[in-house]
Short mmCIF file of C-alpha atoms and ligand atoms in Angstrom, two decimals:
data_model
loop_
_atom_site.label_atom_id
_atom_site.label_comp_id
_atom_site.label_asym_id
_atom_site.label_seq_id
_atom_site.Cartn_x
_atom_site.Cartn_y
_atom_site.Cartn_z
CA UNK A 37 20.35 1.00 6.44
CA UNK A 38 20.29 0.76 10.47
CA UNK A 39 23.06 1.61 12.34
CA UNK A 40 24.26 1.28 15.90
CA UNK A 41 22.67 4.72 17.09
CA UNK A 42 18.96 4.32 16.02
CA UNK A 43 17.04 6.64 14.47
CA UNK A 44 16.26 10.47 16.07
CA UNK A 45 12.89 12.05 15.20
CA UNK A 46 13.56 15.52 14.84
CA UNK A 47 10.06 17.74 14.90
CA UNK A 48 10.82 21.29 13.15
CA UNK A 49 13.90 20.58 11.60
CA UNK A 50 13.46 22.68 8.83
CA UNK A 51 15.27 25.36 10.64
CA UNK A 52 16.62 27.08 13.57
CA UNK A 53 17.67 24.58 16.95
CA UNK A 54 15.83 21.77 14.94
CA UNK A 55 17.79 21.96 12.14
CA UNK A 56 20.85 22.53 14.54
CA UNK A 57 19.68 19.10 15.97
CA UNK A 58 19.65 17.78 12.90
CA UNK A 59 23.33 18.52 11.77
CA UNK A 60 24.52 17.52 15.91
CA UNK A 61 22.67 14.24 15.87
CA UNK A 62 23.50 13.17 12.69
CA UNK A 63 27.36 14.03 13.45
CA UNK A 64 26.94 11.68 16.43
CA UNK A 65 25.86 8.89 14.39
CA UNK A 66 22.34 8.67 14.10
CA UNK A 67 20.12 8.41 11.42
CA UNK A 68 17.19 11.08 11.15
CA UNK A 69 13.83 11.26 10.36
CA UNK A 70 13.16 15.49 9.94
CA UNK A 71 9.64 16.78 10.60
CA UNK A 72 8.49 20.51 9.07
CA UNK A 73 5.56 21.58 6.84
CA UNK A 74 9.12 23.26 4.57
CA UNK A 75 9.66 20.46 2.22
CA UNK A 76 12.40 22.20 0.07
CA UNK A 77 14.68 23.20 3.03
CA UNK A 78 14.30 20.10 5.01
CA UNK A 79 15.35 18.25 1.06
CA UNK A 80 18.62 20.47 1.21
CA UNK A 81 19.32 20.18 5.03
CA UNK A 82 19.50 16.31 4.01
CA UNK A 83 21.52 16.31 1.53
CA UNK A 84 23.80 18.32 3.35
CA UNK A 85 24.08 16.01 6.35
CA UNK A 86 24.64 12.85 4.36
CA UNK A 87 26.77 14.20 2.49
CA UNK A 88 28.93 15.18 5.82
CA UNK A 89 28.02 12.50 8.20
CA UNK A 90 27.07 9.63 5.81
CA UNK A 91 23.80 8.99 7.77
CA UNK A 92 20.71 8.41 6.13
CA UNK A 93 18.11 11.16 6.37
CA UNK A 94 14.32 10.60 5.76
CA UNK A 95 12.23 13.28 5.67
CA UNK A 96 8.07 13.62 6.19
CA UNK A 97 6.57 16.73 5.34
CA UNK A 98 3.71 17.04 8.43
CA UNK A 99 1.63 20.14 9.29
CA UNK A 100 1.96 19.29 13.18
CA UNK A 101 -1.49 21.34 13.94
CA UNK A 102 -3.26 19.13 11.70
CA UNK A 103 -4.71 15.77 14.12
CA UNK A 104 -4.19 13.83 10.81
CA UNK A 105 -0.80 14.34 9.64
CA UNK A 106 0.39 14.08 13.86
CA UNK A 107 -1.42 10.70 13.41
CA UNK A 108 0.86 9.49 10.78
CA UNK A 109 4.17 10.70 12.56
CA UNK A 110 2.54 8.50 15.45
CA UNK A 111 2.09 5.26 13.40
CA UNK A 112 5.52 5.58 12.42
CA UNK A 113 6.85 6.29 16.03
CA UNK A 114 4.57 2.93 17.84
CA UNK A 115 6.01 0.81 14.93
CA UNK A 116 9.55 1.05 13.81
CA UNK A 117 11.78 0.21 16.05
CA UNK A 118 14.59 1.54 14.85
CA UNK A 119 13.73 4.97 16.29
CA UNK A 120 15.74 5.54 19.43
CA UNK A 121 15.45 9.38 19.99
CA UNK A 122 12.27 11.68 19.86
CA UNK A 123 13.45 15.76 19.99
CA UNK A 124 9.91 17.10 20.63
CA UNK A 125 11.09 20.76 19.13
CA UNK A 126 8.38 21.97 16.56
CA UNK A 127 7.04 24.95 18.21
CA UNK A 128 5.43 28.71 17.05
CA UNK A 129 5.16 31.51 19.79
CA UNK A 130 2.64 34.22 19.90
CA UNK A 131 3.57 37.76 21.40
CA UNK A 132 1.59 40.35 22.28
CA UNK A 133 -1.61 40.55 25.05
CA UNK A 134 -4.60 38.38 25.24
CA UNK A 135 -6.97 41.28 24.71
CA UNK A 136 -5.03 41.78 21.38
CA UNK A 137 -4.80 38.16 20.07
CA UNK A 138 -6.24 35.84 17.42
CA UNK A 139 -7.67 32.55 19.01
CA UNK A 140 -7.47 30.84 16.36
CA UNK A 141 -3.53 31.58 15.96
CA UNK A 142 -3.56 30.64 19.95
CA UNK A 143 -5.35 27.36 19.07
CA UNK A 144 -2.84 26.27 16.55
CA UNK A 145 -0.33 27.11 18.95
CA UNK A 146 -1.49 24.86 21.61
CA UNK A 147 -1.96 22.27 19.32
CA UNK A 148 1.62 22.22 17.66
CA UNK A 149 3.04 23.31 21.43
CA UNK A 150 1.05 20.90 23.60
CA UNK A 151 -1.10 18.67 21.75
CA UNK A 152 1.32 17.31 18.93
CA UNK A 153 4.05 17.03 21.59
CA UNK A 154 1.87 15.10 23.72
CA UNK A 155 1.05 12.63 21.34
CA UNK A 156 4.28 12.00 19.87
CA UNK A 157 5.42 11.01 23.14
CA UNK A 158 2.48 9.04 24.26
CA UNK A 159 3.19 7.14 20.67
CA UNK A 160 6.96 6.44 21.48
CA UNK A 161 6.93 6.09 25.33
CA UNK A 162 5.30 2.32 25.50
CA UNK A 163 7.81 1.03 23.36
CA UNK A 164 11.08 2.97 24.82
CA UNK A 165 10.08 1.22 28.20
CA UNK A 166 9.28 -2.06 26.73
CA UNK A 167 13.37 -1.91 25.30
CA UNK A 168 14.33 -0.17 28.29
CA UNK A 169 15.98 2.29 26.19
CA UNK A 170 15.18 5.51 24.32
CA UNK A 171 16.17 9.09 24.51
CA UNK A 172 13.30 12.16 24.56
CA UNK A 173 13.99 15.64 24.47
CA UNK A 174 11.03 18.52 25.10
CA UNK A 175 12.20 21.97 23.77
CA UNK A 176 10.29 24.07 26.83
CA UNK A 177 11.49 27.87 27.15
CA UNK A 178 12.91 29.76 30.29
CA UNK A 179 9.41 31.75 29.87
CA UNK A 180 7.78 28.46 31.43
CA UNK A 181 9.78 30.18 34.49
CA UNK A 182 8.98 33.73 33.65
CA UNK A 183 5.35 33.93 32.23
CA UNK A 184 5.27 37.71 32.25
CA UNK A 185 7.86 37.99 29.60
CA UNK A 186 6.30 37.14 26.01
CA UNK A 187 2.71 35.99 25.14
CA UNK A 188 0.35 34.24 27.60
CA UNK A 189 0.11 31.74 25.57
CA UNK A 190 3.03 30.76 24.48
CA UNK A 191 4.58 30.87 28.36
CA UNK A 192 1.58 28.83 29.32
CA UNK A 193 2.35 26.14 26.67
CA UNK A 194 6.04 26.08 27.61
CA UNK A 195 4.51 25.81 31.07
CA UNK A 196 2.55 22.50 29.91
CA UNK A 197 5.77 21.06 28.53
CA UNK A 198 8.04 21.41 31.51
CA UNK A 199 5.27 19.92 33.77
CA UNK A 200 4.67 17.35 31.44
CA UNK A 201 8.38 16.21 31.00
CA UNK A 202 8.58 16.28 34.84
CA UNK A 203 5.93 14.15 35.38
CA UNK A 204 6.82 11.83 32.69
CA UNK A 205 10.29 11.83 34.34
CA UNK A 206 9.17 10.67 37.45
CA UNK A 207 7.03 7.77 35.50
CA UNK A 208 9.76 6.61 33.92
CA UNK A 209 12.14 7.00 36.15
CA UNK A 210 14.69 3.70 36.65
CA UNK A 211 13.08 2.65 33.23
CA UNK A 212 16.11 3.03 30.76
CA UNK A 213 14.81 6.14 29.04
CA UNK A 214 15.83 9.37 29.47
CA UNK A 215 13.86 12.23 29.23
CA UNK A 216 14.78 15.59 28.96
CA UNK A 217 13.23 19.41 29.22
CA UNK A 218 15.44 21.84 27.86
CA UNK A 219 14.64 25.74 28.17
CA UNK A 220 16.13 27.28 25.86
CA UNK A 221 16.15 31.81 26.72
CA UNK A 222 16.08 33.81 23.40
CA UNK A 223 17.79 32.38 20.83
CA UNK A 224 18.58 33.69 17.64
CA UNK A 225 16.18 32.07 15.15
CA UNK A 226 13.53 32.76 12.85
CA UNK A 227 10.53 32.18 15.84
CA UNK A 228 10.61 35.96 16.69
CA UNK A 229 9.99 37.46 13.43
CA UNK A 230 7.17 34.73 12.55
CA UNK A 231 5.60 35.64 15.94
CA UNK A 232 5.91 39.54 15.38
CA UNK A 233 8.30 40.25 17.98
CA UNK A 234 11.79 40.98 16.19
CA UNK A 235 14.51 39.58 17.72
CA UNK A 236 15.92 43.30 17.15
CA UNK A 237 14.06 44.15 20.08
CA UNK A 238 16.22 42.62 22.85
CA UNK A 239 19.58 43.11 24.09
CA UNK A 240 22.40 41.18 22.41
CA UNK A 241 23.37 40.14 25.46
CA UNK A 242 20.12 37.94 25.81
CA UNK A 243 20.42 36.36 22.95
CA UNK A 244 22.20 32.88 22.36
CA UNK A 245 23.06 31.79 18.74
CA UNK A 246 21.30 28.54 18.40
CA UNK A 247 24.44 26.65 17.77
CA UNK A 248 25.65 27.20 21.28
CA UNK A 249 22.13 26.72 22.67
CA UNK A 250 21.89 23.31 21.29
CA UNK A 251 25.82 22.15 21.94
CA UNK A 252 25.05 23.40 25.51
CA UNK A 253 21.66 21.03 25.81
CA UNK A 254 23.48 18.45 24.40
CA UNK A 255 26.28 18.48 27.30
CA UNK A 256 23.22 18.27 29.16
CA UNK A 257 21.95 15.19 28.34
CA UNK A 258 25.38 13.94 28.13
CA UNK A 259 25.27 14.71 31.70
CA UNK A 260 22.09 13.11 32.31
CA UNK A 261 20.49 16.22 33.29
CA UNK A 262 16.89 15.82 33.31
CA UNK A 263 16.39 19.84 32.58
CA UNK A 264 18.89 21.89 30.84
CA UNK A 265 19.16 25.93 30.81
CA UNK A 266 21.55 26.42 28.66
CA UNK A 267 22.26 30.07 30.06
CA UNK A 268 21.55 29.96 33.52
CA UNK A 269 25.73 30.24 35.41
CA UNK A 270 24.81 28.87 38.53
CA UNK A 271 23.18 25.05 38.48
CA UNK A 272 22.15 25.92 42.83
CA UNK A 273 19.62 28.70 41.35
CA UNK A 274 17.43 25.88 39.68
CA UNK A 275 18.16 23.20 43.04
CA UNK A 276 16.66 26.04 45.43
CA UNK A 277 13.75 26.58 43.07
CA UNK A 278 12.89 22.85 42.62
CA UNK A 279 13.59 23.12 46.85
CA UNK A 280 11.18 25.33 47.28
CA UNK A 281 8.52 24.14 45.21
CA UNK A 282 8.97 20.81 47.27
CA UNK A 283 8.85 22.64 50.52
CA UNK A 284 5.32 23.55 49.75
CA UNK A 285 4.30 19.87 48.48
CA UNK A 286 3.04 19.01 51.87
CA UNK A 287 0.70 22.11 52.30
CA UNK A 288 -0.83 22.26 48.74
CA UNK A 289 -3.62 19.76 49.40
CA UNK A 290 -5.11 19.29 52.99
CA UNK A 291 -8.60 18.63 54.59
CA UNK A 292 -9.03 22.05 55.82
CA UNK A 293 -9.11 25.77 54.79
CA UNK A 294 -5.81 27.61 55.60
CA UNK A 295 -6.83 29.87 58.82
CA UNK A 296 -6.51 33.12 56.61
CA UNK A 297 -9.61 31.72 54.42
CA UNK A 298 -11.64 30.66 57.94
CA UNK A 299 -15.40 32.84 57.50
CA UNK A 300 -15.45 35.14 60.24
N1 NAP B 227 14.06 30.99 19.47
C1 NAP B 227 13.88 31.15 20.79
O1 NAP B 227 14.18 32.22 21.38
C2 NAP B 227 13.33 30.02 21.61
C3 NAP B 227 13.42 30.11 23.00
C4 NAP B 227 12.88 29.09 23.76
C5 NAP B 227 12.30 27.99 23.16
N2 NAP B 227 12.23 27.93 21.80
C6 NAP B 227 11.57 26.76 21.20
O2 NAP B 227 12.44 26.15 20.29
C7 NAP B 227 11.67 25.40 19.35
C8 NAP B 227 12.22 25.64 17.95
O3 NAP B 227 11.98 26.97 17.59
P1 NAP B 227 13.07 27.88 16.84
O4 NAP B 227 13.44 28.95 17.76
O5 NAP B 227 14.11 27.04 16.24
O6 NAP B 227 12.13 28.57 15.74
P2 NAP B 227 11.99 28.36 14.17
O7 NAP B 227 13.28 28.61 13.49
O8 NAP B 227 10.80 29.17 13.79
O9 NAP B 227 11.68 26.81 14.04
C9 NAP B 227 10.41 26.28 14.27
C10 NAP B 227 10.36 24.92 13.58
O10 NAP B 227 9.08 24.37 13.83
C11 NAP B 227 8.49 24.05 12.56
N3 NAP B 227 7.06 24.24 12.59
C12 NAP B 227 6.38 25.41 12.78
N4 NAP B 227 5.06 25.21 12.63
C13 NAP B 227 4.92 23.89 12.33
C14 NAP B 227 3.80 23.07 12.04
N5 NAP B 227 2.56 23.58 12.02
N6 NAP B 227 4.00 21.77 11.77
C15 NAP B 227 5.25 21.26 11.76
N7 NAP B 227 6.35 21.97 12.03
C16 NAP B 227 6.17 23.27 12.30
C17 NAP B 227 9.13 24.99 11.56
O11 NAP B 227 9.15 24.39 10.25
P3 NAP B 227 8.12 24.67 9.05
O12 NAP B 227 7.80 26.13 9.06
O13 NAP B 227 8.87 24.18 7.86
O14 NAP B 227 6.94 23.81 9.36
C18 NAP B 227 10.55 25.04 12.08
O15 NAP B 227 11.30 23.97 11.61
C19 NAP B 227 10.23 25.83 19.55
O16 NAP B 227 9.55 24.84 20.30
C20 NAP B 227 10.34 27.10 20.36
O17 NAP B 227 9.22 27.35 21.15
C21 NAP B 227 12.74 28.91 21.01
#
């Protein structure tokens, strides 16, 4: 059954802010298509939801590190056009230093962090500006701000997506879609104890439940803000630091050396 609203493509709704999504979205109107590997709890999650919101709720079990099952979450994204919102949320984090880590682990991190989230939205974009309509989201992190904070990794992938999403923003800018980053600071879900940090470790007061984190995003994008930090009081802290990042534009590429670099 269609309705007014579309469909919204939630990656990693199996639990924490995805699921969150889930239940917010679906209370909005829209129908959902959930994304996890957890078949069972995304199964319960739906019945849940239609039984509150009478949407419809479809759900694909994908392992988003896998090239083949991101494939078939594409195909479905370039061809039914009933999908009006992408939330780009699956995500894993990795803590702990480089000298210490598995590459492997770090390569399936980039690939559900970066690669899957790149080609979801390369899938969806071309067809969102061809209806001049379309909503994404990109769950970043504040540690694409702060990269000394949790696993090099993981702060350079969240890195990737809020440089991606601003790009993309600036593509589609006057297009009809909107496209948002959100950076999320710790929230309370299970990501910290499946990347062996416990959540236990920090201090309450850094830690957002993910029902406020995602009610706060979504007054975001209500608000047409192209990135959300759902925690940060003051909204001049993030115009200075977009201010001075455009203050060195003009100097970051020029025919000559800076004088410091001259050979003597
Ligand atoms: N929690 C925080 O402090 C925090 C802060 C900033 C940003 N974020 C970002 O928020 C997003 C959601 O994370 P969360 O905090 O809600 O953690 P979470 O509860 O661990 O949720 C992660 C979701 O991603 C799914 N997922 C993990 N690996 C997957 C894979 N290989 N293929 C498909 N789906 C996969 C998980 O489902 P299955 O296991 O069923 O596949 C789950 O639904 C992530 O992008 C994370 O980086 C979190």
């Amino acid at each position: 059954m269609s309705n007014k609203n579309g469909t919204a493509v939630v990656t990693g709704a199996s639990s924490g802010i995805g699921a969150i999504y889930a239940d917010r979205l679906a209370k909005r109107g829209y129908n959902l298509l959930l994304v996890a590997r957890d078949e069972e709890r995304m199964k319960k999650l739906a019945s849940k939801l239609t039984a509150s919101y009478g949407i419809e709720v479809e759900i694909l079990r994908a392992d988003l590190t896998k090239h083949t099952d991101v494939v078939k979450l594409e195909e479905r994204l370039k061809t039914d056009a009933a999908i009006s919102m992408l939330v780009n949320n699956a995500g894993m984090a990795s803590a702990g230093p480089i000298a210490a880590a598995n590459a492997d682990t770090l390569e399936n991190l980039i690939n559900l962090n970066i690669t899957a989230l790149t080609r979801l939205t390369v899938a969806v974009v071309p067809s969102f500006v061809a209806r001049k309509a379309g909503t994404i989201i990109n769950i970043a992190s504040v540690v694409a701000l702060n990269p000394e904070l949790i696993g090099a990794a993981y702060s350079g992938s969240k890195a990737y997506v809020l440089n991606f999403t601003q790009a993309l923003q600036a593509e589609v800018k006057d297009s009809g879609v909107r496209v948002q980053a959100v950076l999320p600071g710790a929230t309370s879900t299970e990501l910290w104890d499946r990347s062996g940090f416990p959540l236990s470790h920090l201090p309450s007061e850094m830690v957002m439940s993910a029902e406020d984190m995602v009610d706060a995003a979504l007054v975001g994008l209500d608000k047409n803000e192209q990135i959300t930090i759902p925690s940060l009081p003051e909204e001049k802290d993030w115009q200075n630091f977009i201010s001075a990042r455009q203050a060195l534009g003009p100097n970051l590429s020029r025919s000559q050396p800076a004088a410091r670099y001259k050979l003597n």
